[in-house]
């Protein structure tokens, strides 16, 4: 059987020097992607870490020689926040220094040669917290650059440090979408600004004022780019510096109800009044393409713009396709590539010859890179050139190869180059072979299996992560982890929030299934969760558990625990009221939904409208409605399994009241339970000290009830 052979290949005694404790994982180095210089001779990337002993962060830049593979420290410190290769030489750079940001809220631009930072020269100090630097050199020798920051409705840059403090803290709104993720929205919105640097005495000087290309496009709402929580991936500048593209939410639609985006083109020398949509929603050529868009990118020859866009107007996890437009505002002549490909790409770069786009897309529990030629028709099926891992970033090199920075369950960063045909050319860096806390981790720590289920025509996948010192001749309690989304997946990637190896090294075999709603196995599996939150995924997880129970003899399901976050937290709450909840010794809900009747307390209403098959006010109180049918509170009389609850105060996606409601009900029913909340964290726990408490308290809870710990209490 396929699944058994996959598991058997990894089964052996797996010797390691150290278990990955929460302290080791959280204090380990964290790496950015490696960005190459124009000639492909070297790349730069950042490294940061945290010490629990000194309570201090450290950060520096490394230089990777792409010819020799040698890595050396390039700059010690975090005050250089961004670097762009631009100027007369392949080593010429402009960088942002944010040293003064805490004092006056502004940043400084410097020019330098990457081989001689000591000779860096100040170009200008900008009086706002600009970021997202992109820059190109024009034929005249000038440098055209883009940055973004928040702007007032009149278009001027906003600086919180210099803004007048109002006498009242009142917030007043006339329309929905009043807050998002962890922030109350204000009149200030992100905007892309462009500026010109002119050569002067071996450096540059800022010429004139910066131009705001975004603020002023208004209808039902007003344009914002980058959109809300996004970044510089939402805009681009042409290689010759003559044009700008940016995306924004469709201003003709209410922000909270729709995911639709519009991509605008504007001449660099123009203003917001000159911005024109590349493919307005409902365009005659592809009227079905009305959804969210990402990564608009100019081709290296400057003649085309590629981007990715979803189909559904109010569905954030719909299938997306590649679109290519001509750089001609009179006739963009948009063309779709591989339109019937059953994947949803979310990252894109161009080949050096402008004849191919490389996209990254979820695929069978990985995020793989696929080349798509501009000649690809609707029926073209791309073939992957990478296999394991999830890229943090990938860039084409002058020789046509790609420089990829990715992570895997067993390594926080791999950096390597791969040919257009998929051959790994050079492996430059592997964190699990360098970092002391990760040494000994490897692909042998991970396996996968496929199991059958009655909800799907295809078998479904689950990851297995083994503990330190694993032996197939021993037994280990089960840690069963349900993923969020629900559209999403457990990927072969490193995480500092839900690190499977850290959970496993407590002494568990971790099983991380990808049931209905998971992405990377075709859009039908992803879409099938609509209106079925407590149905298809639940039964898929039942089948996954039963497969483990009957097949993996080294897993002790009688001592198992289950945990999940977001939708995974909802699923944990749903399990608590059903038979599956009795199969575990303890449950963990992190920022999950307790009552589906409360979904409209969230911010992105398009999410509920889609997943629950309509607006709450239309169907919410009908017992046939998904809002009612899949409510965990309907089964509160069955709650019995010890339950650890986490919910953070700055989580505006699922407000903290959901966690308090769950905890109150557990307590009044007499179910052993505990509540953990962080006032300074959102949907995620990101701060290392908070994360250490999160891990410590959860592990005390599950280890007590699973019998791993011999403590007299879970507290």
XYZ file of C-alpha atoms in Angstrom:
715
model
C 0.000 0.000 0.000
C 1.357 3.426 -0.941
C 0.852 5.025 2.470
C 2.487 2.122 4.304
C 5.548 2.198 2.060
C 5.942 5.934 2.623
C 5.897 5.402 6.361
C 8.130 2.343 6.265
C 10.839 4.246 4.414
C 11.281 6.522 7.404
C 11.014 3.908 10.136
C 14.257 3.215 11.935
C 15.901 4.356 15.104
C 16.447 8.075 14.593
C 19.399 9.134 16.785
C 19.737 12.801 17.620
C 21.892 14.763 19.990
C 19.184 17.045 21.392
C 15.432 17.291 21.626
C 14.077 20.551 20.215
C 12.757 22.309 23.288
C 10.656 25.466 23.029
C 13.656 27.506 24.234
C 15.923 26.057 21.550
C 13.367 26.566 18.797
C 12.424 30.103 19.820
C 16.011 31.282 20.320
C 17.317 29.734 17.101
C 18.388 31.992 14.247
C 15.675 33.299 11.951
C 16.621 34.014 8.364
C 15.217 36.185 5.601
C 15.358 35.055 1.994
C 18.653 35.568 0.133
C 18.452 38.305 -2.506
C 21.090 38.244 -5.256
C 22.894 41.212 -6.748
C 22.330 41.931 -10.485
C 25.349 39.931 -11.674
C 24.462 36.934 -9.522
C 27.852 36.972 -7.800
C 26.533 37.203 -4.250
C 23.358 37.537 -2.201
C 22.435 39.235 1.054
C 20.150 37.957 3.796
C 19.348 38.879 7.377
C 19.730 36.801 10.522
C 18.131 37.506 13.893
C 17.721 35.716 17.199
C 16.650 36.199 20.788
C 18.385 35.297 24.036
C 16.235 34.168 26.951
C 19.217 34.739 29.232
C 19.890 38.384 28.345
C 16.347 39.178 27.125
C 17.891 40.825 24.075
C 17.454 40.567 20.327
C 20.408 40.397 17.949
C 20.375 40.978 14.192
C 22.885 41.167 11.375
C 23.279 40.807 7.611
C 25.147 37.962 5.926
C 26.752 37.883 2.501
C 26.580 34.656 0.506
C 29.180 34.270 -2.247
C 27.238 32.482 -4.984
C 30.450 31.326 -6.683
C 32.234 29.790 -3.698
C 29.362 29.267 -1.271
C 31.224 31.164 1.448
C 29.037 33.018 3.946
C 30.380 35.999 5.874
C 28.912 38.728 8.022
C 28.176 41.774 5.897
C 26.804 44.161 8.517
C 26.320 43.856 12.267
C 23.093 45.467 13.398
C 19.432 45.992 12.578
C 19.474 49.692 11.702
C 19.847 48.813 7.995
C 16.345 47.558 7.364
C 16.247 47.280 3.546
C 18.816 47.082 0.737
C 18.241 47.504 -3.001
C 20.863 46.867 -5.658
C 20.780 49.873 -7.968
C 23.334 52.197 -9.517
C 26.247 52.187 -11.957
C 27.816 48.927 -10.694
C 26.500 45.506 -9.774
C 27.635 46.214 -6.222
C 25.970 49.654 -5.982
C 23.207 49.818 -3.365
C 20.729 52.143 -1.725
C 19.547 51.239 1.722
C 17.110 52.415 4.358
C 18.419 53.239 7.811
C 15.719 53.408 10.446
C 17.874 54.502 13.405
C 15.832 57.679 13.926
C 12.456 56.002 13.548
C 11.780 55.845 17.286
C 12.712 59.506 17.756
C 11.086 61.341 14.863
C 9.303 58.556 12.999
C 11.314 59.087 9.816
C 13.918 57.107 7.882
C 17.139 57.914 6.016
C 18.285 56.838 2.562
C 21.959 56.049 1.991
C 23.994 55.122 -1.067
C 27.001 52.846 -0.895
C 28.990 50.116 -2.528
C 28.177 46.738 -1.022
C 31.906 46.026 -0.795
C 32.606 49.182 1.242
C 29.806 50.136 3.618
C 32.105 52.427 5.575
C 31.987 54.880 2.682
C 28.183 55.084 2.677
C 26.746 58.550 2.039
C 23.509 60.039 3.305
C 21.140 60.889 0.455
C 18.116 62.216 2.294
C 16.091 61.964 5.472
C 12.404 61.340 4.834
C 9.941 62.587 7.493
C 7.730 59.482 7.656
C 8.244 55.748 8.303
C 8.588 54.795 4.637
C 9.454 51.197 3.735
C 9.167 48.804 0.793
C 12.012 50.342 -1.221
C 12.183 49.514 -4.923
C 14.522 51.372 -7.257
C 15.889 51.325 -10.815
C 18.452 53.400 -12.678
C 17.218 55.243 -15.773
C 19.187 55.904 -18.965
C 19.962 59.411 -17.714
C 21.659 58.015 -14.614
C 18.843 59.173 -12.320
C 17.373 56.680 -9.914
C 13.611 56.312 -9.727
C 12.396 54.724 -6.514
C 9.180 53.659 -4.798
C 8.349 53.410 -1.100
C 5.131 53.297 0.862
C 3.694 54.599 4.080
C 0.339 55.688 5.435
C -1.080 58.896 4.001
C -3.716 61.388 5.075
C -6.817 61.689 2.850
C -5.173 64.754 1.258
C -2.282 62.577 0.064
C 0.500 63.756 2.372
C 2.529 61.205 4.297
C 1.409 60.426 7.847
C 3.877 60.303 10.713
C 2.386 59.220 14.031
C 5.287 60.748 15.975
C 4.606 64.182 14.518
C 0.821 64.000 14.383
C -1.240 66.085 16.768
C -2.716 64.039 19.607
C -6.498 64.542 19.729
C -8.142 65.470 23.007
C -10.525 62.516 22.715
C -9.816 58.868 21.933
C -13.227 58.354 20.309
C -13.561 56.354 17.100
C -16.537 57.045 14.845
C -17.518 55.016 11.775
C -20.213 55.329 9.131
C -19.643 51.976 7.403
C -18.508 48.458 8.256
C -14.901 47.250 8.266
C -13.915 49.245 11.319
C -10.926 47.111 12.271
C -8.746 44.420 10.736
C -6.531 41.690 12.181
C -5.179 43.645 15.187
C -5.722 47.289 14.216
C -8.619 49.725 14.362
C -8.784 51.377 10.952
C -8.394 55.134 10.596
C -8.661 57.713 7.843
C -4.973 57.149 7.055
C -4.332 54.509 4.393
C -1.212 53.059 2.799
C -0.029 54.725 -0.381
C 2.806 54.194 -2.852
C 5.135 57.174 -3.246
C 7.686 57.748 -5.992
C 10.803 59.877 -5.937
C 13.818 60.820 -8.061
C 17.463 60.718 -7.003
C 19.952 62.638 -9.132
C 23.683 61.853 -9.234
C 25.804 64.260 -7.180
C 29.460 63.997 -6.110
C 29.628 60.218 -6.135
C 26.237 59.829 -4.500
C 22.717 61.154 -5.051
C 20.434 63.950 -3.939
C 16.661 63.864 -3.675
C 15.064 65.923 -6.418
C 11.758 67.559 -5.478
C 8.924 66.042 -3.472
C 7.661 62.481 -3.473
C 4.591 61.717 -5.598
C 1.629 59.831 -4.167
C 0.191 57.536 -6.863
C -2.690 56.059 -4.864
C -4.582 58.442 -2.588
C -7.551 60.006 -4.347
C -8.977 57.005 -6.192
C -12.345 56.893 -4.439
C -15.832 55.540 -4.974
C -17.668 53.562 -2.289
C -14.270 53.327 -0.598
C -10.851 54.800 -1.325
C -7.805 53.060 -2.763
C -5.054 51.693 -0.552
C -1.771 50.161 -1.685
C -0.205 48.123 -0.273
C -3.529 46.882 0.957
C -3.829 46.997 4.747
C -1.533 44.265 6.133
C 0.321 43.676 2.861
C 3.730 44.974 1.734
C 5.805 46.020 -1.286
C 4.738 42.871 -3.150
C 1.590 44.858 -4.045
C 3.453 47.234 -6.387
C 6.357 47.382 -8.832
C 8.398 49.791 -10.952
C 9.365 49.134 -14.564
C 13.027 48.324 -15.352
C 13.511 51.634 -17.154
C 11.766 53.605 -14.418
C 8.993 54.877 -16.676
C 6.001 53.094 -15.158
C 4.418 51.945 -11.912
C 1.849 49.243 -11.172
C -0.014 48.803 -7.915
C -3.025 46.877 -6.713
C -5.805 47.982 -4.427
C -9.157 46.701 -3.299
C -11.910 47.493 -5.796
C -13.109 50.892 -4.591
C -16.600 50.373 -6.045
C -17.340 47.629 -3.468
C -17.631 47.581 0.343
C -14.310 46.477 1.825
C -15.696 43.983 4.337
C -17.885 42.114 1.852
C -15.669 41.498 -1.170
C -12.145 40.352 -1.994
C -12.022 41.939 -5.470
C -8.831 43.809 -6.402
C -7.922 46.114 -9.270
C -4.401 46.592 -10.627
C -3.548 50.088 -11.846
C -0.846 51.316 -14.177
C 0.450 54.876 -13.908
C 3.397 56.604 -15.613
C 6.162 57.309 -13.107
C 6.050 60.968 -14.123
C 2.277 61.048 -13.684
C -0.030 61.383 -10.696
C -2.939 59.466 -9.256
C -5.167 61.152 -11.865
C -3.266 59.257 -14.570
C -3.805 55.802 -13.015
C -5.736 53.410 -15.262
C -6.948 49.867 -14.442
C -5.244 47.051 -16.335
C -8.250 44.764 -16.169
C -11.236 46.266 -14.435
C -13.655 43.887 -12.769
C -16.090 42.486 -15.300
C -13.832 43.155 -18.307
C -15.161 41.562 -21.467
C -12.180 39.241 -22.085
C -12.174 37.459 -18.703
C -15.397 38.541 -16.974
C -15.185 35.578 -14.597
C -11.960 36.932 -13.067
C -13.141 39.228 -10.291
C -11.238 38.214 -7.177
C -8.159 39.074 -5.157
C -4.914 39.759 -7.022
C -1.268 39.554 -5.979
C 2.302 40.293 -7.128
C 2.019 42.534 -10.213
C 5.478 42.365 -11.822
C 7.082 44.042 -14.835
C 9.032 41.769 -17.161
C 12.802 42.387 -17.383
C 12.375 43.858 -20.885
C 9.706 46.214 -19.526
C 7.130 45.222 -22.143
C 4.746 43.171 -20.036
C 3.159 42.949 -16.592
C 2.363 39.582 -15.011
C 0.102 39.068 -12.012
C -2.000 36.428 -10.280
C -5.719 36.789 -9.709
C -8.510 34.694 -8.230
C -11.889 34.197 -9.812
C -14.519 34.649 -7.090
C -15.479 38.165 -6.037
C -15.873 37.256 -2.367
C -13.746 34.156 -1.830
C -10.247 34.533 -0.418
C -9.172 30.950 -1.196
C -10.393 30.558 -4.752
C -8.293 29.173 -7.564
C -6.009 31.767 -9.149
C -4.433 32.006 -12.586
C -1.546 33.819 -14.237
C -2.334 36.887 -16.334
C 0.035 38.830 -18.577
C -0.691 42.337 -19.868
C 1.092 44.485 -22.417
C 2.543 47.738 -21.090
C 0.237 49.859 -23.218
C -2.470 51.784 -21.405
C -4.449 52.080 -24.661
C -4.602 48.283 -25.020
C -3.253 46.138 -22.201
C -4.448 43.045 -24.111
C -4.462 40.774 -21.057
C -3.775 37.076 -21.683
C -4.321 34.191 -19.275
C -1.773 31.376 -19.020
C -2.612 27.770 -18.051
C -6.125 28.849 -17.150
C -7.380 25.317 -16.473
C -4.488 24.350 -14.202
C -6.021 23.085 -10.966
C -3.695 24.892 -8.600
C -3.716 28.341 -6.972
C -0.309 30.038 -7.440
C 0.561 32.808 -4.981
C 4.114 33.883 -5.898
C 5.689 34.958 -9.198
C 8.996 35.989 -10.803
C 10.070 36.460 -14.418
C 12.824 34.640 -16.283
C 15.718 36.890 -17.411
C 14.645 36.643 -21.067
C 11.036 37.674 -20.286
C 9.706 34.524 -21.956
C 8.679 32.558 -18.868
C 7.106 33.235 -15.501
C 7.930 31.081 -12.493
C 5.116 30.688 -9.986
C 4.930 29.107 -6.548
C 1.798 27.148 -5.713
C 0.584 24.802 -2.956
C 0.979 21.249 -4.219
C 0.516 18.034 -2.233
C 1.605 19.455 1.109
C 4.452 21.482 -0.342
C 4.751 24.858 -2.066
C 6.462 24.071 -5.351
C 7.869 26.266 -8.107
C 6.550 25.826 -11.650
C 7.751 27.480 -14.893
C 5.014 28.661 -17.260
C 6.050 29.922 -20.728
C 4.219 32.887 -22.235
C 3.141 30.529 -25.013
C 1.161 28.390 -22.546
C -2.441 27.904 -23.548
C -5.479 27.328 -21.350
C -4.852 23.566 -21.143
C -1.161 23.788 -20.285
C -0.214 21.811 -17.157
C 2.968 23.162 -15.508
C 5.561 20.769 -14.077
C 7.306 21.523 -10.809
C 11.058 22.118 -10.632
C 11.283 22.078 -6.832
C 9.955 19.405 -4.531
C 10.112 19.681 -0.753
C 9.649 22.823 1.329
C 7.895 26.160 1.117
C 9.796 29.102 -0.420
C 10.231 32.308 1.557
C 11.494 33.891 -1.641
C 12.931 32.957 -5.029
C 14.774 35.017 -7.656
C 16.065 34.368 -11.153
C 19.804 34.702 -11.725
C 21.429 36.047 -14.912
C 22.368 32.500 -15.973
C 18.704 31.465 -15.881
C 18.865 29.478 -12.643
C 16.714 30.340 -9.634
C 18.020 31.187 -6.176
C 15.552 29.678 -3.712
C 15.251 30.261 0.031
C 12.827 27.854 1.649
C 12.083 26.007 4.872
C 11.018 22.496 5.737
C 9.694 20.783 8.844
C 13.292 19.825 9.676
C 15.105 23.070 8.781
C 14.324 26.738 9.274
C 16.159 27.773 6.114
C 17.682 26.140 3.043
C 19.274 28.285 0.345
C 20.026 26.664 -2.990
C 19.964 27.244 -6.741
C 17.950 25.187 -9.169
C 17.982 25.071 -12.959
C 14.895 25.736 -15.117
C 14.770 21.963 -15.648
C 14.636 21.252 -11.912
C 18.212 20.193 -11.185
C 19.643 21.449 -7.901
C 22.824 23.222 -8.989
C 24.216 24.375 -5.639
C 23.159 23.918 -2.035
C 24.536 26.931 -0.200
C 23.039 26.761 3.260
C 21.073 24.366 5.474
C 20.166 25.649 8.928
C 19.786 22.156 10.368
C 23.448 21.479 9.569
C 24.734 24.764 10.974
C 22.614 25.998 13.877
C 23.501 24.227 17.145
C 19.879 23.994 18.274
C 18.773 22.339 15.023
C 21.711 20.030 14.395
C 20.689 16.473 13.728
C 17.279 17.317 12.298
C 16.645 15.853 8.868
C 14.069 14.470 6.443
C 14.162 11.156 8.335
C 12.236 12.921 11.134
C 9.227 13.280 8.846
C 7.026 10.992 6.790
C 3.536 11.062 5.311
C 0.659 8.743 4.534
C -2.537 8.827 2.506
C -5.826 7.521 3.844
C -9.232 6.957 2.302
C -12.374 8.799 3.385
C -16.018 8.749 2.332
C -16.184 12.520 1.697
C -13.759 12.682 -1.198
C -12.941 10.890 -4.436
C -9.240 11.247 -3.682
C -7.211 9.888 -0.797
C -6.158 12.502 1.721
C -2.702 13.168 3.116
C -1.276 13.509 6.609
C 2.203 14.247 7.922
C 3.967 12.150 10.552
C 6.643 13.792 12.700
C 8.731 11.548 14.920
C 10.169 12.382 18.346
C 13.847 12.480 19.252
C 15.292 8.978 19.527
C 12.298 7.430 17.794
C 12.142 3.646 17.503
C 9.377 1.755 15.746
C 9.635 -0.857 18.469
C 8.371 1.574 21.118
C 5.048 3.356 21.494
C 4.418 7.076 21.793
C 1.247 9.029 22.595
C -0.461 10.750 19.690
C -0.438 14.519 19.158
C -3.171 15.127 16.563
C -3.029 18.681 15.167
C -5.877 20.216 13.134
C -4.980 23.055 10.765
C -6.618 26.445 10.453
C -8.212 28.149 7.507
C -10.244 26.092 6.987
C -8.811 26.623 3.505
C -5.097 26.063 3.967
C -2.866 23.128 4.776
C -0.216 21.595 6.948
C 2.828 22.175 4.738
C 6.335 20.821 4.810
C 7.635 24.060 6.311
C 9.257 25.371 9.467
C 7.138 27.341 11.914
C 7.940 29.173 15.120
C 4.255 29.163 16.117
C 3.251 25.535 15.541
C 6.561 23.746 15.206
C 5.741 20.085 14.742
C 9.193 18.865 15.775
C 9.019 20.795 19.040
C 5.694 19.118 19.806
C 7.051 15.717 18.787
C 10.140 16.087 20.942
C 7.952 16.309 24.016
C 7.594 12.576 23.398
C 4.727 12.392 20.880
C 4.247 11.150 17.379
C 2.634 14.141 15.685
C -0.031 13.497 13.058
C -0.982 16.557 10.988
C -3.790 15.690 8.528
C -4.901 17.646 5.468
C -8.658 16.990 5.227
C -11.378 18.603 3.119
C -10.663 22.352 2.720
C -6.920 21.775 2.357
C -5.143 23.543 -0.502
C -2.811 21.827 -2.941
C -4.900 18.824 -3.973
C -7.193 20.590 -6.415
C -9.803 23.269 -5.961
C -12.648 20.815 -5.447
C -11.156 19.590 -2.160
C -10.656 23.184 -1.019
C -14.148 24.294 -1.997
C -15.962 21.311 -0.487
C -15.857 22.793 3.014
C -18.351 25.506 2.043
C -21.452 25.067 4.185
C -19.928 21.955 5.790
C -17.663 23.208 8.571
C -18.526 20.436 11.012
C -19.177 17.772 8.412
C -16.636 16.786 5.756
C -13.457 17.902 7.588
C -14.619 16.254 10.818
C -15.290 12.911 9.164
C -11.993 13.130 7.300
C -10.196 13.605 10.611
C -12.100 10.643 12.029
C -10.785 8.528 9.155
C -7.248 9.850 9.659
C -7.383 8.931 13.357
C -8.753 5.486 12.569
C -5.966 4.903 10.045
C -3.377 5.810 12.680
C -5.097 3.670 15.288
C -5.221 0.585 13.065
C -1.976 0.940 11.141
C 0.730 2.772 13.091
C 1.519 0.375 15.908
C 4.073 2.725 17.454
C 1.351 5.319 18.135
C -0.571 5.005 21.400
C -3.929 6.613 20.579
C -5.293 5.784 24.043
C -3.003 8.512 25.437
C -3.511 10.956 22.579
C -4.156 14.691 22.663
C -5.575 17.038 20.014
C -4.841 20.703 19.322
C -5.832 23.292 16.759
C -5.790 27.022 16.050
C -8.312 29.286 14.310
C -10.501 26.917 12.259
C -8.455 24.159 13.879
C -9.621 25.605 17.204
C -13.209 25.511 15.958
C -12.698 21.869 14.989
C -11.343 21.154 18.470
C -14.492 22.703 19.956
C -16.626 20.678 17.545
C -14.798 17.481 18.528
C -15.397 18.273 22.205
C -19.131 17.767 21.639
C -18.780 14.656 19.491
C -17.497 11.102 19.769
C -14.028 12.020 18.577
C -13.555 14.299 21.565
C -13.640 11.235 23.823
C -10.756 9.675 21.898
C -8.306 12.190 23.394
C -7.036 12.715 26.913
C -6.829 16.511 26.436
C -7.767 19.210 23.934
C -6.183 22.576 23.079
C -8.063 25.414 21.367
C -6.056 28.437 20.242
C -8.133 31.438 19.114
C -10.951 29.319 17.771
C -14.636 29.884 17.115
C -16.916 28.762 19.946
C -20.289 29.893 18.579
C -20.805 30.123 14.828
C -23.728 32.454 15.560
C -21.071 35.029 16.517
C -19.253 34.990 13.159
C -20.345 38.517 12.283
C -18.275 39.882 15.170
C -15.317 39.353 12.836
C -14.000 41.865 10.280
C -13.802 40.096 6.909
C -17.484 39.406 6.303
C -16.750 37.952 2.868
C -15.261 34.972 4.670
C -18.421 34.110 6.592
C -20.680 34.947 3.640
C -18.806 32.413 1.539
C -18.098 29.636 4.020
C -21.571 29.737 5.562
C -23.336 30.052 2.206
C -24.753 33.519 2.695
C -24.982 36.528 5.015
C -25.914 35.848 8.619
C -28.894 38.212 8.555
C -30.374 36.198 5.671
C -30.090 32.686 7.097
C -28.317 32.746 10.470
C -31.315 31.981 12.653
C -32.702 29.203 10.456
C -31.937 25.767 11.863
C -31.062 24.623 8.348
C -28.405 27.344 8.095
C -24.705 26.433 8.355
C -24.394 29.152 11.028
C -26.818 27.149 13.158
C -26.118 23.595 12.046
C -22.362 23.663 12.711
C -22.465 25.499 16.044
C -20.347 23.671 18.685
C -22.667 24.978 21.412
C -25.427 22.667 20.209
C -23.460 19.803 21.724
C -22.390 21.367 24.998
C -24.031 18.594 26.996
C -21.387 16.191 25.683
C -18.370 18.271 26.730
C -16.136 16.266 29.042
C -12.494 16.173 27.888
C -9.964 18.407 29.748
C -9.596 21.510 27.605
C -6.886 24.204 27.453
C -8.071 27.498 25.930
C -5.886 30.253 24.444
C -7.334 33.514 23.194
C -5.575 36.831 22.684
C -7.005 40.313 23.210
C -5.754 41.808 19.933
C -7.339 39.097 17.822
C -9.981 40.989 15.844
C -10.549 38.110 13.433
C -11.954 35.959 16.241
C -12.597 38.280 19.187
C -11.385 37.283 22.642
C -14.984 36.837 23.806
C -15.014 33.516 21.906
C -12.287 32.149 24.162
C -13.863 33.547 27.304
C -17.221 32.044 26.301
C -15.598 28.643 25.804
C -13.744 28.811 29.125
C -16.812 29.989 31.062
C -18.910 27.138 29.714
C -16.231 24.538 30.404
C -15.841 25.815 33.953
C -19.571 25.890 34.713
C -19.869 22.323 33.425
C -17.005 21.227 35.657
C -14.750 20.199 32.763
C -11.063 20.605 33.732
C -9.951 23.686 31.820
C -7.544 26.569 31.786
C -7.510 29.940 29.980
C -4.360 31.655 28.682
C -4.590 35.132 27.141
C -2.032 37.683 25.959
C -3.142 41.337 25.883
C -0.424 42.241 23.354
C -0.854 39.384 20.844
C -3.242 38.957 17.928
C -4.411 35.783 16.159
C -0.844 34.556 16.580
C 1.643 34.583 19.456
C 4.754 36.212 18.005
C 6.845 37.543 20.879
C 9.420 35.039 22.082
C 8.766 35.466 25.792
C 5.020 35.107 25.265
C 5.559 32.127 22.985
C 7.683 30.429 25.629
C 4.823 30.797 28.130
C 2.396 29.509 25.469
C 4.487 26.393 24.860
C 5.274 25.827 28.537
C 1.681 25.988 29.738
C 0.222 23.961 26.870
C 2.883 21.287 27.207
C 2.336 21.057 30.967
C -1.359 20.475 30.250
C -1.089 17.872 27.512
C 1.901 16.090 29.053
C 0.013 15.644 32.324
C -3.097 14.192 30.707
C -1.178 12.029 28.195
C 0.948 10.603 30.988
C 4.263 11.874 29.615
C 4.659 14.034 32.692
C 4.653 12.526 36.163
C 3.603 15.844 37.722
C 0.813 15.755 40.281
C -1.119 18.505 38.488
C -1.377 20.099 35.011
C -0.995 23.586 36.512
